[in-house]
Amino acid sequence: MGRQPCCEKVGLKRGPWTIEEDHKLMHFILNNGIHCWRTVPKLAGLMRCGKSCRLRWINYLRPDLKRGAFTDMEENQMIQLHSRLGNRWSKIAGHFPGRTDNEIKNHWNTRIKKKLKQLGIDPVTHKPINNEHSHGKCEEVDEGHNLQSNDNTEVDDQEQSFELKPQSTANPVPKEILVMTTQNSNEDMPELDNGRNTTNNIFPSQEMWWNINYDGFDQNNNMGSSSVDSSVLNPSFSLEDSSLNTNNNYNPNSVGECSSHIQQQLHQQNQQQENYIYSQTWIESNVDAFLSWDGFHHFEEVMFPSFQKSPTIN
DNA sequence: AAGCTTCGCAACCGCAGCATC
DNA sequence: TGATGCTGCGGTTGCGAAGCT
């Protein structure tokens, strides 16, 4: 007798999530928290398995997700971490607040691998590729050395001697970048202070936004690398109607704003065009800095249905 | 413009680890 | 102490977008 499947697969929906499903899941989690993923879809009214809900939340809906391209600094740090940790993506992701293991894994496989190969570095062993044996055989090298350096389970906290040495020495990677610590990660959002004001400005109504307070975040909004998993995966939400914040100040303890109440605010359509223009401008200039819950994709569709798909603004 | 190929990413799958009974 | 259930992880797949011919 084998293991039972994680869920009753018959009749369950698969494939890409719809906006409605996202809203249902988000609304449910924000109101109820996460106790048991298996029960989440039933209680939330979703025809998905719990595993799928979990994945969707972690990789896409979590309010503290950081979106946007990886910076050079992040890439270098990723290479450094990979040389120490191997393909343990969740551990690597723990050093990048707001990034998911899936995102990092994808980025590694699609970008960094190629980048390293172009530099003549084996992305698995992090050592220079021996040209005699590797000409045009990078893939074979990959598979042949699969996880060769990754099976050391004791390397987590060890600083192995690793230095990125591109064959082309024109632009060697400064060592200070390679040994960058996770504390620097928040430097990727240097505009936070500025963003506070503009963040508030683009929101048609203060009361539509809820602040989400997580345990595990300190006042500077830093997530310790060791606390990422527990705080994110077992969030303790403190739902707080932000209208109670009588001023418009950004709450530094809130990790993100979500749009669970968006639909209740649709009557404010008289502000749509103005806000749309403002938000478009703001998003374009601040998207990397914003606590980028990707609901902005849907944000436009829900908030400004009559202006979807990049209206021409003269 | 149409067809083909490549790329990037979201989502799925199966397994391992851990907790509970 | 083994069976069972749930969660998390890493590998893989599928599909849409972008690029190329």
mmCIF file of C-alpha atoms (C1' of nucleotides) in Angstrom:
data_model
loop_
_atom_site.group_PDB
_atom_site.id
_atom_site.type_symbol
_atom_site.label_atom_id
_atom_site.label_comp_id
_atom_site.label_asym_id
_atom_site.label_seq_id
_atom_site.Cartn_x
_atom_site.Cartn_y
_atom_site.Cartn_z
ATOM 1 C CA MET A 1 0.000 0.000 0.000
ATOM 2 C CA GLY A 2 1.575 3.201 -1.104
ATOM 3 C CA ARG A 3 1.237 6.579 0.332
ATOM 4 C CA GLN A 4 -1.934 8.448 -0.130
ATOM 5 C CA PRO A 5 -1.728 11.357 -2.487
ATOM 6 C CA CYS A 6 -1.503 14.721 -0.803
ATOM 7 C CA CYS A 7 -5.007 15.437 -1.921
ATOM 8 C CA GLU A 8 -7.921 14.012 -3.780
ATOM 9 C CA LYS A 9 -6.820 14.789 -7.292
ATOM 10 C CA VAL A 10 -10.095 14.035 -9.010
ATOM 11 C CA GLY A 11 -11.845 17.208 -10.030
ATOM 12 C CA LEU A 12 -9.102 19.473 -8.880
ATOM 13 C CA LYS A 13 -8.059 22.350 -11.032
ATOM 14 C CA ARG A 14 -4.516 22.566 -12.277
ATOM 15 C CA GLY A 15 -2.458 24.969 -14.290
ATOM 16 C CA PRO A 16 -2.203 28.730 -14.062
ATOM 17 C CA TRP A 17 -4.071 30.496 -11.318
ATOM 18 C CA THR A 18 -6.812 32.951 -12.114
ATOM 19 C CA ILE A 19 -7.263 36.327 -10.497
ATOM 20 C CA GLU A 20 -10.333 35.059 -8.703
ATOM 21 C CA GLU A 21 -8.413 32.150 -7.256
ATOM 22 C CA ASP A 22 -5.644 34.446 -6.137
ATOM 23 C CA HIS A 23 -8.134 36.696 -4.432
ATOM 24 C CA LYS A 24 -9.813 33.794 -2.699
ATOM 25 C CA LEU A 25 -6.569 32.374 -1.429
ATOM 26 C CA MET A 26 -5.184 35.681 -0.355
ATOM 27 C CA HIS A 27 -8.363 36.741 1.337
ATOM 28 C CA PHE A 28 -8.591 33.473 3.180
ATOM 29 C CA ILE A 29 -5.014 33.477 4.398
ATOM 30 C CA LEU A 30 -5.093 37.085 5.451
ATOM 31 C CA ASN A 31 -8.224 36.480 7.451
ATOM 32 C CA ASN A 32 -7.461 33.077 8.854
ATOM 33 C CA GLY A 33 -3.762 32.523 8.653
ATOM 34 C CA ILE A 34 -2.287 29.194 7.712
ATOM 35 C CA HIS A 35 -2.921 26.262 9.963
ATOM 36 C CA CYS A 36 -3.059 23.335 7.629
ATOM 37 C CA TRP A 37 -2.465 23.620 3.927
ATOM 38 C CA ARG A 38 -4.545 20.590 3.285
ATOM 39 C CA THR A 39 -7.640 22.329 4.551
ATOM 40 C CA VAL A 40 -6.925 25.685 2.984
ATOM 41 C CA PRO A 41 -8.427 25.003 -0.440
ATOM 42 C CA LYS A 42 -11.612 23.582 1.002
ATOM 43 C CA LEU A 43 -12.105 26.430 3.411
ATOM 44 C CA ALA A 44 -11.131 29.008 0.873
ATOM 45 C CA GLY A 45 -13.463 27.578 -1.729
ATOM 46 C CA LEU A 46 -10.752 26.592 -4.151
ATOM 47 C CA MET A 47 -10.631 23.553 -6.342
ATOM 48 C CA ARG A 48 -6.917 23.165 -5.815
ATOM 49 C CA CYS A 49 -4.813 20.884 -3.722
ATOM 50 C CA GLY A 50 -3.187 22.255 -0.622
ATOM 51 C CA LYS A 51 0.205 21.858 -2.104
ATOM 52 C CA SER A 52 -0.713 24.021 -5.019
ATOM 53 C CA CYS A 53 -2.117 26.676 -2.689
ATOM 54 C CA ARG A 54 1.028 26.644 -0.634
ATOM 55 C CA LEU A 55 3.188 27.055 -3.692
ATOM 56 C CA ARG A 56 1.058 29.846 -5.037
ATOM 57 C CA TRP A 57 1.219 31.708 -1.759
ATOM 58 C CA ILE A 58 4.925 31.268 -1.257
ATOM 59 C CA ASN A 59 6.008 32.003 -4.781
ATOM 60 C CA TYR A 60 3.523 34.617 -5.828
ATOM 61 C CA LEU A 61 1.053 35.993 -3.328
ATOM 62 C CA ARG A 62 3.145 36.561 -0.236
ATOM 63 C CA PRO A 63 3.040 40.279 0.424
ATOM 64 C CA ASP A 64 6.711 40.564 1.194
ATOM 65 C CA LEU A 65 7.891 39.150 -2.079
ATOM 66 C CA LYS A 66 10.481 41.140 -3.850
ATOM 67 C CA ARG A 67 10.019 41.347 -7.576
ATOM 68 C CA GLY A 68 12.169 42.544 -10.355
ATOM 69 C CA ALA A 69 15.444 41.533 -11.842
ATOM 70 C CA PHE A 70 18.294 40.330 -9.744
ATOM 71 C CA THR A 71 21.001 42.902 -9.273
ATOM 72 C CA ASP A 72 24.638 42.196 -9.987
ATOM 73 C CA MET A 73 25.245 42.185 -6.279
ATOM 74 C CA GLU A 74 22.563 39.608 -5.736
ATOM 75 C CA GLU A 75 23.944 37.474 -8.530
ATOM 76 C CA ASN A 76 27.420 37.583 -7.111
ATOM 77 C CA GLN A 77 26.123 36.725 -3.706
ATOM 78 C CA MET A 78 24.164 33.900 -5.206
ATOM 79 C CA ILE A 79 27.270 32.491 -6.831
ATOM 80 C CA GLN A 80 29.115 32.752 -3.593
ATOM 81 C CA LEU A 81 26.365 31.002 -1.706
ATOM 82 C CA HIS A 82 25.990 28.326 -4.330
ATOM 83 C CA SER A 83 29.664 27.542 -4.096
ATOM 84 C CA ARG A 84 29.160 26.874 -0.409
ATOM 85 C CA LEU A 85 25.716 25.370 -0.320
ATOM 86 C CA GLY A 86 25.267 23.750 -3.688
ATOM 87 C CA ASN A 87 21.756 23.328 -5.021
ATOM 88 C CA ARG A 88 20.125 23.927 -1.689
ATOM 89 C CA TRP A 89 17.946 26.646 -3.067
ATOM 90 C CA SER A 90 15.867 27.205 0.008
ATOM 91 C CA LYS A 91 18.986 27.836 2.043
ATOM 92 C CA ILE A 92 20.281 30.208 -0.579
ATOM 93 C CA ALA A 93 16.906 31.922 -0.731
ATOM 94 C CA GLY A 94 17.124 32.428 2.998
ATOM 95 C CA HIS A 95 19.859 34.940 2.323
ATOM 96 C CA PHE A 96 17.674 36.942 -0.026
ATOM 97 C CA PRO A 97 14.704 38.429 1.787
ATOM 98 C CA GLY A 98 11.717 38.524 -0.477
ATOM 99 C CA ARG A 99 13.129 36.065 -2.972
ATOM 100 C CA THR A 100 11.836 32.543 -3.276
ATOM 101 C CA ASP A 101 13.778 29.368 -3.725
ATOM 102 C CA ASN A 102 11.949 28.755 -6.956
ATOM 103 C CA GLU A 103 12.895 32.154 -8.268
ATOM 104 C CA ILE A 104 16.509 31.667 -7.353
ATOM 105 C CA LYS A 105 16.588 28.208 -8.809
ATOM 106 C CA ASN A 106 15.109 29.457 -12.062
ATOM 107 C CA HIS A 107 17.490 32.362 -12.202
ATOM 108 C CA TRP A 108 20.429 30.115 -11.603
ATOM 109 C CA ASN A 109 19.430 27.640 -14.244
ATOM 110 C CA THR A 110 18.539 30.194 -16.892
ATOM 111 C CA ARG A 111 21.045 32.968 -16.363
ATOM 112 C CA ILE A 112 23.872 32.352 -13.991
ATOM 113 C CA LYS A 113 24.783 28.957 -15.335
ATOM 114 C CA LYS A 114 25.286 30.461 -18.753
ATOM 115 C CA LYS A 115 27.094 33.427 -17.354
ATOM 116 C CA LEU A 116 29.561 31.226 -15.512
ATOM 117 C CA LYS A 117 30.095 29.017 -18.514
ATOM 118 C CA GLN A 118 30.873 32.063 -20.602
ATOM 119 C CA LEU A 119 33.428 33.007 -18.002
ATOM 120 C CA GLY A 120 34.913 29.558 -18.244
ATOM 121 C CA ILE A 121 33.704 28.451 -14.856
ATOM 122 C CA ASP A 122 31.954 25.210 -14.184
ATOM 123 C CA PRO A 123 28.670 26.223 -12.526
ATOM 124 C CA VAL A 124 28.626 22.998 -10.558
ATOM 125 C CA THR A 125 32.121 22.828 -9.204
ATOM 126 C CA HIS A 126 32.831 26.560 -9.439
ATOM 127 C CA LYS A 127 36.205 25.738 -10.836
ATOM 128 C CA PRO A 128 37.689 26.747 -14.170
ATOM 129 C CA ILE A 129 36.535 24.505 -16.944
ATOM 130 C CA ASN A 130 39.274 22.448 -18.485
ATOM 131 C CA ASN A 131 38.964 23.464 -22.100
ATOM 132 C CA GLU A 132 40.507 20.270 -23.387
ATOM 133 C CA HIS A 133 37.612 18.264 -22.099
ATOM 134 C CA SER A 134 34.821 20.717 -22.043
ATOM 135 C CA HIS A 135 34.704 22.236 -25.486
ATOM 136 C CA GLY A 136 31.055 22.289 -26.353
ATOM 137 C CA LYS A 137 30.338 19.800 -23.655
ATOM 138 C CA CYS A 138 29.141 21.951 -20.876
ATOM 139 C CA GLU A 139 25.988 19.964 -20.443
ATOM 140 C CA GLU A 140 27.885 16.748 -20.109
ATOM 141 C CA VAL A 141 30.087 18.361 -17.552
ATOM 142 C CA ASP A 142 27.028 19.452 -15.647
ATOM 143 C CA GLU A 143 25.497 16.089 -15.503
ATOM 144 C CA GLY A 144 28.711 14.277 -14.958
ATOM 145 C CA HIS A 145 29.563 16.353 -11.952
ATOM 146 C CA ASN A 146 26.094 16.552 -10.708
ATOM 147 C CA LEU A 147 26.168 17.834 -7.183
ATOM 148 C CA GLN A 148 29.680 16.721 -6.804
ATOM 149 C CA SER A 149 30.376 19.595 -4.525
ATOM 150 C CA ASN A 150 26.947 19.689 -3.051
ATOM 151 C CA ASP A 151 26.861 16.636 -0.965
ATOM 152 C CA ASN A 152 28.794 18.163 1.820
ATOM 153 C CA THR A 153 26.158 18.767 4.387
ATOM 154 C CA GLU A 154 28.514 20.423 6.793
ATOM 155 C CA VAL A 155 29.424 23.424 4.754
ATOM 156 C CA ASP A 156 26.524 25.649 5.685
ATOM 157 C CA ASP A 157 28.405 27.962 7.911
ATOM 158 C CA GLN A 158 31.829 27.446 6.618
ATOM 159 C CA GLU A 159 33.511 29.990 4.480
ATOM 160 C CA GLN A 160 35.060 27.868 1.834
ATOM 161 C CA SER A 161 37.846 29.418 -0.087
ATOM 162 C CA PHE A 162 36.076 30.529 -3.155
ATOM 163 C CA GLU A 163 36.904 33.263 -5.489
ATOM 164 C CA LEU A 164 35.327 33.977 -8.797
ATOM 165 C CA LYS A 165 38.126 34.082 -11.274
ATOM 166 C CA PRO A 166 36.866 34.806 -14.731
ATOM 167 C CA GLN A 167 39.163 33.661 -17.483
ATOM 168 C CA SER A 168 38.841 37.077 -18.883
ATOM 169 C CA THR A 169 40.397 39.243 -16.254
ATOM 170 C CA ALA A 170 39.124 42.421 -17.759
ATOM 171 C CA ASN A 171 36.435 42.756 -15.137
ATOM 172 C CA PRO A 172 37.337 40.682 -12.183
ATOM 173 C CA VAL A 173 34.692 40.536 -9.529
ATOM 174 C CA PRO A 174 35.831 42.462 -6.499
ATOM 175 C CA LYS A 175 36.236 40.207 -3.562
ATOM 176 C CA GLU A 176 34.320 42.553 -1.331
ATOM 177 C CA ILE A 177 31.289 41.799 -3.408
ATOM 178 C CA LEU A 178 31.779 38.115 -3.186
ATOM 179 C CA VAL A 179 31.906 38.148 0.564
ATOM 180 C CA MET A 180 28.976 40.469 0.863
ATOM 181 C CA THR A 181 26.739 39.558 3.711
ATOM 182 C CA THR A 182 23.004 39.310 3.755
ATOM 183 C CA GLN A 183 22.687 42.468 5.702
ATOM 184 C CA ASN A 184 23.330 44.282 2.503
ATOM 185 C CA SER A 185 20.302 42.862 0.895
ATOM 186 C CA ASN A 186 18.090 45.662 1.979
ATOM 187 C CA GLU A 187 20.294 48.074 0.183
ATOM 188 C CA ASP A 188 18.449 46.945 -2.832
ATOM 189 C CA MET A 189 15.584 49.031 -1.634
ATOM 190 C CA PRO A 190 17.330 52.272 -0.893
ATOM 191 C CA GLU A 191 14.354 54.298 -1.941
ATOM 192 C CA LEU A 192 12.118 53.012 0.775
ATOM 193 C CA ASP A 193 11.839 56.318 2.512
ATOM 194 C CA ASN A 194 10.994 58.073 -0.636
ATOM 195 C CA GLY A 195 8.708 55.298 -1.585
ATOM 196 C CA ARG A 196 6.643 55.749 1.509
ATOM 197 C CA ASN A 197 5.180 58.986 0.416
ATOM 198 C CA THR A 198 4.603 57.951 -3.096
ATOM 199 C CA THR A 199 3.243 54.639 -1.996
ATOM 200 C CA ASN A 200 0.560 56.361 -0.083
ATOM 201 C CA ASN A 201 -0.159 58.741 -2.834
ATOM 202 C CA ILE A 202 -1.037 56.167 -5.367
ATOM 203 C CA PHE A 203 -3.568 54.489 -3.192
ATOM 204 C CA PRO A 204 -7.006 55.890 -3.840
ATOM 205 C CA SER A 205 -8.081 55.310 -0.305
ATOM 206 C CA GLN A 206 -6.170 54.655 2.827
ATOM 207 C CA GLU A 207 -8.752 52.419 4.354
ATOM 208 C CA MET A 208 -8.568 49.962 1.523
ATOM 209 C CA TRP A 209 -5.149 48.850 2.558
ATOM 210 C CA TRP A 210 -4.417 46.547 5.369
ATOM 211 C CA ASN A 211 -1.147 46.410 7.077
ATOM 212 C CA ILE A 212 0.238 43.000 7.563
ATOM 213 C CA ASN A 213 2.520 42.521 10.476
ATOM 214 C CA TYR A 214 4.644 39.489 10.582
ATOM 215 C CA ASP A 215 6.412 38.056 13.494
ATOM 216 C CA GLY A 216 10.003 37.653 12.641
ATOM 217 C CA PHE A 217 10.645 41.068 11.207
ATOM 218 C CA ASP A 218 12.482 43.626 13.143
ATOM 219 C CA GLN A 219 11.748 47.266 13.090
ATOM 220 C CA ASN A 220 13.990 47.901 10.185
ATOM 221 C CA ASN A 221 12.098 45.418 8.201
ATOM 222 C CA ASN A 222 15.028 43.089 8.160
ATOM 223 C CA MET A 223 14.472 39.437 8.052
ATOM 224 C CA GLY A 224 17.236 37.487 9.583
ATOM 225 C CA SER A 225 18.262 34.755 7.277
ATOM 226 C CA SER A 226 17.434 32.177 9.825
ATOM 227 C CA SER A 227 14.006 33.526 10.461
ATOM 228 C CA VAL A 228 12.815 33.706 6.935
ATOM 229 C CA ASP A 229 11.256 30.342 6.681
ATOM 230 C CA SER A 230 9.393 30.298 9.908
ATOM 231 C CA SER A 231 8.143 33.809 9.679
ATOM 232 C CA VAL A 232 7.058 33.605 6.133
ATOM 233 C CA LEU A 233 5.642 30.158 6.098
ATOM 234 C CA ASN A 234 3.903 30.497 9.397
ATOM 235 C CA PRO A 235 2.917 34.099 9.362
ATOM 236 C CA SER A 236 1.116 35.507 12.280
ATOM 237 C CA PHE A 237 -1.033 38.121 10.758
ATOM 238 C CA SER A 238 -2.235 41.070 12.617
ATOM 239 C CA LEU A 239 -4.853 42.546 10.450
ATOM 240 C CA GLU A 240 -5.182 46.150 11.108
ATOM 241 C CA ASP A 241 -7.418 48.441 9.225
ATOM 242 C CA SER A 242 -5.056 51.101 8.168
ATOM 243 C CA SER A 243 -7.785 53.676 8.344
ATOM 244 C CA LEU A 244 -7.093 53.555 12.023
ATOM 245 C CA ASN A 245 -3.836 55.161 11.198
ATOM 246 C CA THR A 246 -5.229 58.590 11.058
ATOM 247 C CA ASN A 247 -2.271 60.002 9.306
ATOM 248 C CA ASN A 248 -0.924 58.751 6.080
ATOM 249 C CA ASN A 249 2.385 57.678 7.392
ATOM 250 C CA TYR A 250 3.839 54.517 6.156
ATOM 251 C CA ASN A 251 4.113 52.023 8.912
ATOM 252 C CA PRO A 252 7.677 50.773 8.952
ATOM 253 C CA ASN A 253 6.583 47.646 10.708
ATOM 254 C CA SER A 254 4.230 46.663 8.016
ATOM 255 C CA VAL A 255 5.831 44.513 5.444
ATOM 256 C CA GLY A 256 3.471 45.180 2.651
ATOM 257 C CA GLU A 257 0.076 46.294 1.642
ATOM 258 C CA CYS A 258 -2.350 43.954 0.070
ATOM 259 C CA SER A 259 -5.461 44.482 -1.853
ATOM 260 C CA SER A 260 -7.857 42.181 -0.141
ATOM 261 C CA HIS A 261 -10.348 44.971 -0.002
ATOM 262 C CA ILE A 262 -9.855 46.160 -3.488
ATOM 263 C CA GLN A 263 -13.231 45.030 -4.651
ATOM 264 C CA GLN A 264 -14.970 46.996 -1.962
ATOM 265 C CA GLN A 265 -13.437 50.122 -3.287
ATOM 266 C CA LEU A 266 -14.567 49.916 -6.827
ATOM 267 C CA HIS A 267 -17.059 52.702 -6.277
ATOM 268 C CA GLN A 268 -14.206 55.097 -6.305
ATOM 269 C CA GLN A 269 -13.963 54.948 -10.017
ATOM 270 C CA ASN A 270 -14.197 58.686 -10.315
ATOM 271 C CA GLN A 271 -10.582 58.735 -9.280
ATOM 272 C CA GLN A 272 -9.528 56.021 -11.597
ATOM 273 C CA GLN A 273 -7.883 57.868 -14.375
ATOM 274 C CA GLU A 274 -5.968 60.217 -12.177
ATOM 275 C CA ASN A 275 -4.789 57.430 -9.951
ATOM 276 C CA TYR A 276 -3.964 55.238 -12.849
ATOM 277 C CA ILE A 277 -1.715 57.805 -14.379
ATOM 278 C CA TYR A 278 -0.099 58.454 -11.070
ATOM 279 C CA SER A 279 0.372 54.816 -10.261
ATOM 280 C CA GLN A 280 1.757 54.011 -13.654
ATOM 281 C CA THR A 281 4.322 56.705 -13.299
ATOM 282 C CA TRP A 282 5.124 55.684 -9.809
ATOM 283 C CA ILE A 283 5.288 51.987 -10.487
ATOM 284 C CA GLU A 284 7.590 52.479 -13.413
ATOM 285 C CA SER A 285 10.001 54.506 -11.376
ATOM 286 C CA ASN A 286 9.780 52.636 -8.095
ATOM 287 C CA VAL A 287 8.903 49.111 -8.945
ATOM 288 C CA ASP A 288 12.202 47.736 -7.763
ATOM 289 C CA ALA A 289 12.084 49.589 -4.527
ATOM 290 C CA PHE A 290 8.522 48.923 -3.627
ATOM 291 C CA LEU A 291 7.649 46.059 -1.376
ATOM 292 C CA SER A 292 6.608 44.387 -4.477
ATOM 293 C CA TRP A 293 3.643 42.275 -3.971
ATOM 294 C CA ASP A 294 2.913 41.290 -7.488
ATOM 295 C CA GLY A 295 -0.731 41.938 -7.077
ATOM 296 C CA PHE A 296 0.041 45.031 -9.036
ATOM 297 C CA HIS A 297 -0.462 42.956 -12.105
ATOM 298 C CA HIS A 298 -3.970 42.415 -10.973
ATOM 299 C CA PHE A 299 -4.169 45.699 -9.208
ATOM 300 C CA GLU A 300 -4.571 47.517 -12.458
ATOM 301 C CA GLU A 301 -7.122 45.084 -13.755
ATOM 302 C CA VAL A 302 -9.237 45.267 -10.645
ATOM 303 C CA MET A 303 -8.857 48.875 -9.766
ATOM 304 C CA PHE A 304 -8.994 50.316 -13.223
ATOM 305 C CA PRO A 305 -10.954 47.935 -15.359
ATOM 306 C CA SER A 306 -11.744 50.582 -17.898
ATOM 307 C CA PHE A 307 -8.114 51.445 -18.334
ATOM 308 C CA GLN A 308 -6.624 48.062 -18.683
ATOM 309 C CA LYS A 309 -3.869 47.219 -21.031
ATOM 310 C CA SER A 310 -1.857 50.376 -20.985
ATOM 311 C CA PRO A 311 -4.254 53.001 -22.214
ATOM 312 C CA THR A 312 -2.835 55.664 -24.379
ATOM 313 C CA ILE A 313 -2.453 58.750 -22.313
ATOM 314 C CA ASN A 314 -1.937 61.969 -24.163
ATOM 315 C "C1'" DA B 1 3.480 37.556 -41.993
ATOM 316 C "C1'" DA B 2 4.204 32.888 -40.820
ATOM 317 C "C1'" DG B 3 6.625 29.246 -38.928
ATOM 318 C "C1'" DC B 4 10.217 27.663 -36.059
ATOM 319 C "C1'" DT B 5 13.357 27.862 -32.167
ATOM 320 C "C1'" DT B 6 14.885 29.471 -27.845
ATOM 321 C "C1'" DC B 7 14.143 31.353 -23.423
ATOM 322 C "C1'" DG B 8 12.159 32.279 -18.922
ATOM 323 C "C1'" DC B 9 9.110 31.310 -15.504
ATOM 324 C "C1'" DA B 10 5.143 29.277 -13.088
ATOM 325 C "C1'" DA B 11 3.574 25.110 -11.670
ATOM 326 C "C1'" DC B 12 3.795 20.194 -10.902
ATOM 327 C "C1'" DC B 13 5.814 15.852 -9.158
ATOM 328 C "C1'" DG B 14 7.987 12.723 -6.171
ATOM 329 C "C1'" DC B 15 10.712 12.154 -2.322
ATOM 330 C "C1'" DA B 16 12.642 13.113 2.342
ATOM 331 C "C1'" DG B 17 12.154 14.754 6.867
ATOM 332 C "C1'" DC B 18 9.560 15.567 10.724
ATOM 333 C "C1'" DA B 19 5.606 15.230 13.885
ATOM 334 C "C1'" DT B 20 1.953 12.711 15.717
ATOM 335 C "C1'" DC B 21 -0.487 8.717 17.047
ATOM 336 C "C1'" DT C 1 8.500 1.646 17.083
ATOM 337 C "C1'" DG C 2 6.222 1.537 12.924
ATOM 338 C "C1'" DA C 3 2.414 3.680 10.320
ATOM 339 C "C1'" DT C 4 0.474 7.710 8.781
ATOM 340 C "C1'" DG C 5 -0.024 12.491 7.467
ATOM 341 C "C1'" DC C 6 1.762 17.008 6.416
ATOM 342 C "C1'" DT C 7 5.195 20.166 4.902
ATOM 343 C "C1'" DG C 8 9.187 21.547 2.451
ATOM 344 C "C1'" DC C 9 12.612 20.830 -1.030
ATOM 345 C "C1'" DG C 10 14.780 20.127 -5.452
ATOM 346 C "C1'" DG C 11 14.222 18.430 -10.112
ATOM 347 C "C1'" DT C 12 11.487 18.663 -14.024
ATOM 348 C "C1'" DT C 13 7.925 19.993 -17.241
ATOM 349 C "C1'" DG C 14 4.813 22.807 -19.977
ATOM 350 C "C1'" DC C 15 3.531 26.913 -21.944
ATOM 351 C "C1'" DG C 16 3.602 31.637 -23.399
ATOM 352 C "C1'" DA C 17 6.695 35.287 -24.949
ATOM 353 C "C1'" DA C 18 10.443 36.775 -27.488
ATOM 354 C "C1'" DG C 19 13.650 36.270 -31.032
ATOM 355 C "C1'" DC C 20 15.067 34.491 -35.377
ATOM 356 C "C1'" DT C 21 14.728 32.926 -40.209
#
